[in-house]
Amino acid sequence: MKRRHFLFGFLPAALLLTVAAAGCSPQQNTAGGGGTAASPAPGGGSLGGDRPKIGFVVKSATEVWFQQEWKFAQEAADKLGFDLVKIAADDADKVLSALDNLGAQGAKGVIICSPDVKLGPAIVSKAKDNNLKLMSVDDRLVGADGKPLADVPHLGISARDIGRSVGKAIAAEMKKRGWKPAEVGAVALTIDELETARERVGGATEELVKAGFPEANIYRTPWKRHDIPGALDAANPTLTQHPDVKKWVAFASNDDGVLGVVRATEGRTIPASDVIGVGINGTSGVDDFKKPNPTGFFASVLLSPRRHGYDTAEAMYRWVTEGKEPPKETYTTGTLITRENYREEMKKEGLL
Ligand code: FCA
């Protein structure tokens, strides 16, 4: 799939983001793309009365990553001429009723990042009942046996490789700061039920150990509520249990996890210079880079919400209008960003 560059700032997406940023609890939300005020289709696509409708269901409307994904999906809708229905669904009931709701609105397809990938078979059957073509983004749906649903087209990240670059970045920075691995503790926030998270944390662990980090000093800590406060709460007991450790590194499946750990170290007045946190996404970690003084959030692997939002929406549009099915698997890559290079890298992605 091709990379595309467009102008930003379409009003519906902006309005939606304002609602999400104001702390609107995740719920069905058809503001933005689903409106009937059909905007022109500058890039061609279907003109006239029958614009196709496509749903984009995400597990969290408050996580910046998903706001960005929606924003780029909306760009595809505006450019190609279809209506995008954005729905946040943070539990099984909301996911299933979102699919019924889309069916009732006459939507033709849906892209989903489910709050629980084990809902896979239920999602497939609901989509079928509602005549919705289905593809997954970010988190791959699994069947009752825990194996990926290979028939559902999926676009995700190259999780193991991206995790490896997190581990390498931490190891390189430790070396630069002259830290002795034996004196350092690692908080690794885990979501073991989610393959992409397992792979990311697994890749980072693998590289750290390869670089000489003692495996026994990697404290795997389950991350139950997948937001920054949830990560802070998860990290605190781990830090408390190791009062002798003075230098910490942190990694997780995304920025929010690492930001939570970093906030926990700050709460315990561990100096930023004694913390090396490396995230994934770039979309929320960037807030720490913008602070005047460095924090313990040292780097992130910047992903492409544009590819995850725009490309999936375009692929679904082609599927419903031309019958062209998306590839079964597409995996995207990332770029390491720090305070030094984040501006130019984020500009390239249309994020600044
Ligand atoms: C998962 C994570 C998100 C983002 C996405 C690509 O869904 O929860 O933060 O990293 O994969």
Tab-separated table of C-alpha atoms and ligand atoms in Angstrom:
chain	number	residue	atom	x	y	z
A	1	MET	CA	0.000	0.000	0.000
A	2	LYS	CA	1.232	3.428	-0.891
A	3	ARG	CA	2.112	6.201	1.478
A	4	ARG	CA	0.076	9.314	0.962
A	5	HIS	CA	0.471	12.866	2.126
A	6	PHE	CA	-2.428	15.216	2.585
A	7	LEU	CA	-3.378	18.408	4.294
A	8	PHE	CA	-4.863	18.132	7.741
A	9	GLY	CA	-7.474	19.781	9.820
A	10	PHE	CA	-10.782	18.459	8.593
A	11	LEU	CA	-13.367	19.839	10.929
A	12	PRO	CA	-15.305	16.697	11.863
A	13	ALA	CA	-12.173	14.916	13.038
A	14	ALA	CA	-11.107	17.992	14.967
A	15	LEU	CA	-14.464	18.160	16.719
A	16	LEU	CA	-14.292	14.498	17.586
A	17	LEU	CA	-10.820	14.870	19.034
A	18	THR	CA	-12.005	17.728	21.187
A	19	VAL	CA	-14.749	15.503	22.586
A	20	ALA	CA	-12.307	12.674	23.218
A	21	ALA	CA	-9.732	14.964	24.785
A	22	ALA	CA	-12.379	16.374	27.085
A	23	GLY	CA	-12.541	12.979	28.706
A	24	CYS	CA	-15.703	11.668	27.083
A	25	SER	CA	-15.929	8.094	28.299
A	26	PRO	CA	-15.506	5.514	25.535
A	27	GLN	CA	-18.911	5.006	24.032
A	28	GLN	CA	-20.611	4.832	20.718
A	29	ASN	CA	-19.679	7.915	18.906
A	30	THR	CA	-20.824	8.651	15.445
A	31	ALA	CA	-19.781	12.265	15.418
A	32	GLY	CA	-17.383	13.229	12.708
A	33	GLY	CA	-17.428	10.819	9.856
A	34	GLY	CA	-20.949	9.554	10.030
A	35	GLY	CA	-22.684	12.831	9.339
A	36	THR	CA	-25.058	13.186	6.442
A	37	ALA	CA	-23.608	16.500	5.314
A	38	ALA	CA	-21.764	14.924	2.446
A	39	SER	CA	-18.529	16.696	1.765
A	40	PRO	CA	-17.343	16.738	-1.832
A	41	ALA	CA	-15.097	13.925	-2.950
A	42	PRO	CA	-12.094	15.849	-4.220
A	43	GLY	CA	-10.163	12.731	-5.121
A	44	GLY	CA	-12.967	11.234	-7.171
A	45	GLY	CA	-14.672	8.225	-5.673
A	46	SER	CA	-18.399	7.857	-5.596
A	47	LEU	CA	-20.152	11.136	-6.171
A	48	GLY	CA	-23.875	11.588	-5.739
A	49	GLY	CA	-26.246	10.116	-3.216
A	50	ASP	CA	-24.825	6.705	-2.420
A	51	ARG	CA	-21.620	7.232	-0.544
A	52	PRO	CA	-20.597	3.983	1.079
A	53	LYS	CA	-20.475	3.927	4.858
A	54	ILE	CA	-17.536	2.308	6.664
A	55	GLY	CA	-17.115	1.793	10.406
A	56	PHE	CA	-13.861	2.250	12.340
A	57	VAL	CA	-14.146	0.692	15.803
A	58	VAL	CA	-11.329	1.190	18.323
A	59	LYS	CA	-10.758	-0.010	21.851
A	60	SER	CA	-10.046	3.435	23.316
A	61	ALA	CA	-11.113	6.925	22.265
A	62	THR	CA	-8.880	8.533	24.865
A	63	GLU	CA	-5.568	7.027	23.704
A	64	VAL	CA	-3.854	9.447	21.333
A	65	TRP	CA	-2.830	6.611	19.003
A	66	PHE	CA	-6.463	5.843	18.169
A	67	GLN	CA	-7.381	9.505	17.826
A	68	GLN	CA	-4.621	9.771	15.234
A	69	GLU	CA	-5.759	6.618	13.466
A	70	TRP	CA	-9.277	8.038	13.206
A	71	LYS	CA	-7.958	11.343	11.969
A	72	PHE	CA	-6.145	9.706	9.073
A	73	ALA	CA	-9.079	7.391	8.333
A	74	GLN	CA	-11.232	10.520	8.092
A	75	GLU	CA	-8.786	11.931	5.575
A	76	ALA	CA	-9.305	8.853	3.448
A	77	ALA	CA	-13.077	9.277	3.753
A	78	ASP	CA	-12.894	12.935	2.722
A	79	LYS	CA	-10.545	12.239	-0.139
A	80	LEU	CA	-12.251	9.158	-1.540
A	81	GLY	CA	-15.836	10.120	-0.781
A	82	PHE	CA	-17.268	7.770	1.816
A	83	ASP	CA	-18.793	8.210	5.257
A	84	LEU	CA	-16.694	7.066	8.188
A	85	VAL	CA	-18.475	6.035	11.382
A	86	LYS	CA	-16.104	6.171	14.344
A	87	ILE	CA	-17.074	4.089	17.324
A	88	ALA	CA	-15.163	3.544	20.564
A	89	ALA	CA	-15.889	0.187	22.186
A	90	ASP	CA	-14.017	-0.802	25.317
A	91	ASP	CA	-15.845	-4.036	26.097
A	92	ALA	CA	-17.506	-6.986	24.403
A	93	ASP	CA	-21.056	-5.631	24.601
A	94	LYS	CA	-20.056	-2.361	23.012
A	95	VAL	CA	-18.174	-4.144	20.228
A	96	LEU	CA	-21.123	-6.354	19.348
A	97	SER	CA	-23.678	-3.566	19.526
A	98	ALA	CA	-21.366	-1.373	17.419
A	99	LEU	CA	-21.517	-3.994	14.671
A	100	ASP	CA	-25.334	-4.154	14.879
A	101	ASN	CA	-25.480	-0.388	14.855
A	102	LEU	CA	-23.295	-0.246	11.731
A	103	GLY	CA	-25.448	-2.891	10.055
A	104	ALA	CA	-28.603	-0.923	10.877
A	105	GLN	CA	-27.032	2.194	9.318
A	106	GLY	CA	-26.335	0.290	6.126
A	107	ALA	CA	-22.553	0.311	6.511
A	108	LYS	CA	-20.715	-1.982	4.130
A	109	GLY	CA	-17.517	-2.651	6.021
A	110	VAL	CA	-15.757	-2.261	9.336
A	111	ILE	CA	-12.178	-1.938	10.524
A	112	ILE	CA	-11.690	-2.945	14.124
A	113	CYS	CA	-9.134	-2.858	16.925
A	114	SER	CA	-11.003	-4.923	19.489
A	115	PRO	CA	-10.594	-4.427	23.251
A	116	ASP	CA	-10.387	-8.211	23.489
A	117	VAL	CA	-8.949	-10.193	20.594
A	118	LYS	CA	-10.632	-13.381	21.852
A	119	LEU	CA	-13.928	-11.906	20.660
A	120	GLY	CA	-12.691	-12.852	17.174
A	121	PRO	CA	-15.285	-15.547	16.338
A	122	ALA	CA	-18.159	-13.454	17.762
A	123	ILE	CA	-17.000	-10.440	15.739
A	124	VAL	CA	-16.748	-12.510	12.549
A	125	SER	CA	-20.253	-13.868	12.972
A	126	LYS	CA	-21.776	-10.473	13.884
A	127	ALA	CA	-20.094	-8.883	10.884
A	128	LYS	CA	-21.529	-11.630	8.672
A	129	ASP	CA	-25.050	-11.171	10.108
A	130	ASN	CA	-24.809	-7.477	9.341
A	131	ASN	CA	-23.294	-7.858	5.856
A	132	LEU	CA	-20.140	-6.051	6.879
A	133	LYS	CA	-16.778	-6.772	5.342
A	134	LEU	CA	-14.301	-7.065	8.179
A	135	MET	CA	-10.648	-6.252	8.695
A	136	SER	CA	-8.619	-5.838	11.880
A	137	VAL	CA	-6.032	-3.209	12.686
A	138	ASP	CA	-3.282	-3.181	15.363
A	139	ASP	CA	-4.521	-6.132	17.460
A	140	ARG	CA	-5.092	-9.350	15.514
A	141	LEU	CA	-8.246	-11.307	16.285
A	142	VAL	CA	-7.821	-14.859	17.529
A	143	GLY	CA	-10.060	-17.928	17.526
A	144	ALA	CA	-11.102	-20.172	20.409
A	145	ASP	CA	-7.742	-21.953	20.095
A	146	GLY	CA	-5.860	-18.681	20.550
A	147	LYS	CA	-4.565	-18.778	16.963
A	148	PRO	CA	-4.930	-15.741	14.681
A	149	LEU	CA	-8.016	-15.649	12.460
A	150	ALA	CA	-6.051	-15.934	9.251
A	151	ASP	CA	-9.057	-15.199	7.009
A	152	VAL	CA	-9.611	-11.720	8.398
A	153	PRO	CA	-7.329	-9.204	6.636
A	154	HIS	CA	-5.074	-7.562	9.187
A	155	LEU	CA	-2.737	-4.578	9.313
A	156	GLY	CA	-0.443	-4.467	12.337
A	157	ILE	CA	3.093	-3.572	13.325
A	158	SER	CA	6.185	-5.763	13.008
A	159	ALA	CA	5.977	-6.243	16.737
A	160	ARG	CA	9.056	-8.391	17.424
A	161	ASP	CA	11.385	-6.164	15.364
A	162	ILE	CA	9.999	-3.001	16.889
A	163	GLY	CA	10.432	-4.518	20.352
A	164	ARG	CA	14.006	-5.360	19.442
A	165	SER	CA	14.738	-1.775	18.538
A	166	VAL	CA	13.392	-0.722	21.947
A	167	GLY	CA	15.801	-3.135	23.659
A	168	LYS	CA	18.710	-1.952	21.527
A	169	ALA	CA	17.961	1.708	22.243
A	170	ILE	CA	17.882	1.065	26.000
A	171	ALA	CA	21.129	-0.935	25.904
A	172	ALA	CA	22.892	1.753	23.837
A	173	GLU	CA	21.792	4.546	26.173
A	174	MET	CA	22.848	2.569	29.262
A	175	LYS	CA	26.266	2.160	27.707
A	176	LYS	CA	26.449	5.852	26.889
A	177	ARG	CA	25.604	6.739	30.494
A	178	GLY	CA	28.206	4.233	31.736
A	179	TRP	CA	25.677	2.145	33.716
A	180	LYS	CA	26.690	-1.279	34.977
A	181	PRO	CA	23.899	-3.700	33.974
A	182	ALA	CA	24.089	-5.558	37.299
A	183	GLU	CA	23.036	-2.366	39.146
A	184	VAL	CA	20.037	-1.620	36.957
A	185	GLY	CA	16.431	-2.801	37.270
A	186	ALA	CA	13.972	-3.044	34.379
A	187	VAL	CA	10.220	-2.580	34.677
A	188	ALA	CA	8.666	-4.515	31.786
A	189	LEU	CA	4.908	-3.957	31.637
A	190	THR	CA	3.208	-6.969	30.102
A	191	ILE	CA	-0.137	-7.737	28.456
A	192	ASP	CA	0.463	-11.400	27.831
A	193	GLU	CA	-2.977	-12.160	26.429
A	194	LEU	CA	-2.292	-9.903	23.437
A	195	GLU	CA	0.123	-11.239	20.838
A	196	THR	CA	1.381	-7.891	19.568
A	197	ALA	CA	2.153	-6.817	23.160
A	198	ARG	CA	3.855	-10.116	23.960
A	199	GLU	CA	6.033	-9.801	20.880
A	200	ARG	CA	6.979	-6.186	21.552
A	201	VAL	CA	8.015	-6.846	25.153
A	202	GLY	CA	9.606	-10.155	24.125
A	203	GLY	CA	11.709	-8.437	21.441
A	204	ALA	CA	12.909	-5.757	23.861
A	205	THR	CA	13.783	-8.351	26.511
A	206	GLU	CA	15.656	-10.451	23.964
A	207	GLU	CA	17.919	-7.558	22.928
A	208	LEU	CA	18.555	-6.393	26.472
A	209	VAL	CA	19.614	-9.867	27.551
A	210	LYS	CA	21.781	-10.151	24.437
A	211	ALA	CA	23.480	-6.910	25.477
A	212	GLY	CA	24.343	-8.386	28.890
A	213	PHE	CA	21.387	-7.208	30.986
A	214	PRO	CA	20.781	-9.770	33.774
A	215	GLU	CA	17.485	-11.522	33.100
A	216	ALA	CA	16.830	-11.682	36.856
A	217	ASN	CA	16.744	-7.863	36.972
A	218	ILE	CA	13.876	-7.682	34.472
A	219	TYR	CA	10.729	-7.357	36.561
A	220	ARG	CA	7.779	-8.395	34.431
A	221	THR	CA	4.765	-6.515	35.716
A	222	PRO	CA	1.239	-7.195	34.383
A	223	TRP	CA	-0.440	-4.061	33.017
A	224	LYS	CA	-4.145	-4.475	33.660
A	225	ARG	CA	-5.752	-1.085	32.926
A	226	HIS	CA	-4.182	-0.044	29.654
A	227	ASP	CA	-3.733	3.654	30.233
A	228	ILE	CA	-1.117	5.899	31.848
A	229	PRO	CA	-2.633	5.875	35.386
A	230	GLY	CA	-3.056	2.097	35.076
A	231	ALA	CA	0.631	1.774	34.189
A	232	LEU	CA	1.656	4.011	37.078
A	233	ASP	CA	-0.357	1.830	39.462
A	234	ALA	CA	1.214	-1.310	38.037
A	235	ALA	CA	4.773	0.041	38.272
A	236	ASN	CA	4.621	1.360	41.842
A	237	PRO	CA	4.698	-1.993	43.695
A	238	THR	CA	7.563	-3.191	41.483
A	239	LEU	CA	9.614	-0.111	42.346
A	240	THR	CA	8.734	-0.485	46.039
A	241	GLN	CA	9.866	-4.098	46.100
A	242	HIS	CA	13.385	-3.106	44.992
A	243	PRO	CA	14.486	-0.148	47.135
A	244	ASP	CA	18.139	-1.093	46.575
A	245	VAL	CA	17.887	-0.480	42.829
A	246	LYS	CA	18.864	3.108	42.023
A	247	LYS	CA	18.824	3.065	38.222
A	248	TRP	CA	15.830	1.945	36.176
A	249	VAL	CA	14.948	1.195	32.588
A	250	ALA	CA	11.366	0.802	31.403
A	251	PHE	CA	9.611	-0.732	28.435
A	252	ALA	CA	6.082	-1.799	27.573
A	253	SER	CA	3.899	-2.387	24.559
A	254	ASN	CA	3.411	1.326	23.961
A	255	ASP	CA	4.184	4.881	25.091
A	256	ASP	CA	1.385	5.006	27.629
A	257	GLY	CA	2.833	2.052	29.520
A	258	VAL	CA	6.291	3.604	29.655
A	259	LEU	CA	4.919	7.045	30.542
A	260	GLY	CA	3.121	5.459	33.514
A	261	VAL	CA	6.352	3.855	34.734
A	262	VAL	CA	8.234	7.118	34.281
A	263	ARG	CA	5.550	9.003	36.258
A	264	ALA	CA	5.916	6.356	38.994
A	265	THR	CA	9.697	6.950	39.173
A	266	GLU	CA	9.060	10.704	39.387
A	267	GLY	CA	6.623	10.085	42.239
A	268	ARG	CA	9.435	8.366	44.097
A	269	THR	CA	11.822	11.234	43.295
A	270	ILE	CA	14.159	9.061	41.262
A	271	PRO	CA	16.093	11.585	39.124
A	272	ALA	CA	15.295	11.584	35.389
A	273	SER	CA	18.982	10.960	34.679
A	274	ASP	CA	18.628	7.583	36.436
A	275	VAL	CA	15.731	6.424	34.275
A	276	ILE	CA	15.692	5.270	30.648
A	277	GLY	CA	12.204	4.613	29.309
A	278	VAL	CA	11.659	3.710	25.668
A	279	GLY	CA	8.119	3.564	24.295
A	280	ILE	CA	6.328	2.565	21.115
A	281	ASN	CA	3.865	4.750	19.099
A	282	GLY	CA	5.518	8.157	19.512
A	283	THR	CA	2.077	9.748	19.567
A	284	SER	CA	1.830	10.305	23.321
A	285	GLY	CA	5.502	10.011	24.336
A	286	VAL	CA	6.153	13.151	22.310
A	287	ASP	CA	4.569	15.206	25.105
A	288	ASP	CA	7.584	14.408	27.291
A	289	PHE	CA	10.000	15.488	24.545
A	290	LYS	CA	8.242	18.845	24.458
A	291	LYS	CA	8.919	19.473	28.155
A	292	PRO	CA	11.829	21.873	28.730
A	293	ASN	CA	13.838	19.385	30.805
A	294	PRO	CA	14.462	15.771	29.826
A	295	THR	CA	12.334	13.242	31.692
A	296	GLY	CA	12.945	9.527	32.132
A	297	PHE	CA	11.043	9.006	28.879
A	298	PHE	CA	14.135	8.825	26.703
A	299	ALA	CA	12.903	7.568	23.324
A	300	SER	CA	10.077	5.932	21.432
A	301	VAL	CA	9.616	3.980	18.236
A	302	LEU	CA	7.411	6.200	16.112
A	303	LEU	CA	4.790	4.193	14.233
A	304	SER	CA	2.618	5.401	11.401
A	305	PRO	CA	-0.962	6.139	12.454
A	306	ARG	CA	-1.365	7.419	8.896
A	307	ARG	CA	-0.752	3.967	7.469
A	308	HIS	CA	-2.889	2.303	10.126
A	309	GLY	CA	-5.755	4.787	9.674
A	310	TYR	CA	-5.643	5.996	6.090
A	311	ASP	CA	-4.467	2.799	4.433
A	312	THR	CA	-6.915	0.508	6.237
A	313	ALA	CA	-9.801	2.862	5.462
A	314	GLU	CA	-8.760	3.076	1.816
A	315	ALA	CA	-8.335	-0.705	1.595
A	316	MET	CA	-11.830	-1.224	3.020
A	317	TYR	CA	-13.244	1.349	0.602
A	318	ARG	CA	-11.663	-0.497	-2.350
A	319	TRP	CA	-13.027	-3.766	-0.995
A	320	VAL	CA	-16.603	-2.533	-0.689
A	321	THR	CA	-16.656	-0.538	-3.933
A	322	GLU	CA	-14.408	-2.611	-6.236
A	323	GLY	CA	-14.475	-6.039	-4.601
A	324	LYS	CA	-10.698	-5.890	-4.170
A	325	GLU	CA	-9.904	-7.732	-0.939
A	326	PRO	CA	-7.039	-6.324	1.172
A	327	PRO	CA	-3.941	-8.479	1.705
A	328	LYS	CA	-4.392	-10.941	4.553
A	329	GLU	CA	-1.409	-9.557	6.445
A	330	THR	CA	0.403	-6.222	6.313
A	331	TYR	CA	3.044	-5.240	8.865
A	332	THR	CA	4.400	-1.739	9.292
A	333	THR	CA	7.718	-0.561	10.695
A	334	GLY	CA	8.809	2.289	12.964
A	335	THR	CA	11.553	4.859	13.490
A	336	LEU	CA	13.376	5.572	16.735
A	337	ILE	CA	12.719	9.097	17.961
A	338	THR	CA	14.316	11.047	20.794
A	339	ARG	CA	14.316	14.701	21.837
A	340	GLU	CA	16.877	15.247	19.093
A	341	ASN	CA	15.033	14.048	15.986
A	342	TYR	CA	11.346	13.800	16.903
A	343	ARG	CA	10.337	17.026	15.179
A	344	GLU	CA	11.588	16.084	11.743
A	345	GLU	CA	10.403	12.457	11.991
A	346	MET	CA	6.935	13.466	13.154
A	347	LYS	CA	6.701	16.057	10.416
A	348	LYS	CA	7.406	13.335	7.862
A	349	GLU	CA	4.440	11.404	9.266
A	350	GLY	CA	2.165	14.446	9.224
A	351	LEU	CA	2.041	14.458	13.019
A	352	LEU	CA	3.479	17.913	13.714
B	1	FCA	C1	-1.946	-1.670	20.061
B	1	FCA	C2	-1.573	-0.672	21.138
B	1	FCA	C3	-1.618	0.740	20.594
B	1	FCA	C4	-0.773	0.838	19.322
B	1	FCA	C5	-1.251	-0.164	18.301
B	1	FCA	C6	-0.400	-0.164	17.041
B	1	FCA	O1	-3.321	-1.604	19.803
B	1	FCA	O2	-2.461	-0.776	22.242
B	1	FCA	O3	-1.123	1.634	21.553
B	1	FCA	O4	0.566	0.555	19.630
B	1	FCA	O5	-1.222	-1.473	18.856
